[in-house]
Amino acid sequence: MPSVKPLFLQELLWLFVILAKNIVFAKGFASFKYCLTSTT
């Protein structure tokens, strides 16, 4: 089964990309919310 490993690596890469995007979005949203609450 030579085609199993690349597919698995691709899936892992996609999961990592999605996770990174979620973390960046969450951090950005949290800092944005903090800025809103600190200014008012």
XYZ file of C-alpha atoms in Angstrom:
40
model
C 0.000 0.000 0.000
C 2.220 2.840 -1.204
C -0.578 5.379 -1.630
C -1.771 5.256 1.975
C 1.024 7.235 3.603
C 0.918 10.336 1.351
C -2.845 10.494 1.768
C -2.486 10.244 5.536
C 0.153 12.984 5.534
C -2.099 15.184 3.424
C -4.998 14.687 5.832
C -2.717 15.495 8.756
C -1.523 18.636 6.991
C -5.100 19.740 6.344
C -5.992 19.183 10.000
C -2.970 21.207 11.078
C -3.875 24.055 8.712
C -7.471 24.143 9.936
C -6.343 24.061 13.561
C -3.850 26.880 12.973
C -6.536 28.967 11.266
C -8.904 28.400 14.185
C -6.240 29.373 16.724
C -5.320 32.527 14.806
C -8.988 33.476 14.420
C -9.695 32.862 18.105
C -6.680 34.926 19.189
C -7.590 37.746 16.831
C -11.203 37.729 17.990
C -10.151 37.721 21.645
C -7.749 40.634 21.166
C -10.388 42.518 19.168
C -12.924 41.987 21.938
C -10.340 43.066 24.519
C -9.658 46.262 22.561
C -13.375 47.005 22.409
C -13.852 46.488 26.136
C -10.717 48.412 27.121
C -11.505 51.515 25.056
C -15.064 51.917 26.298
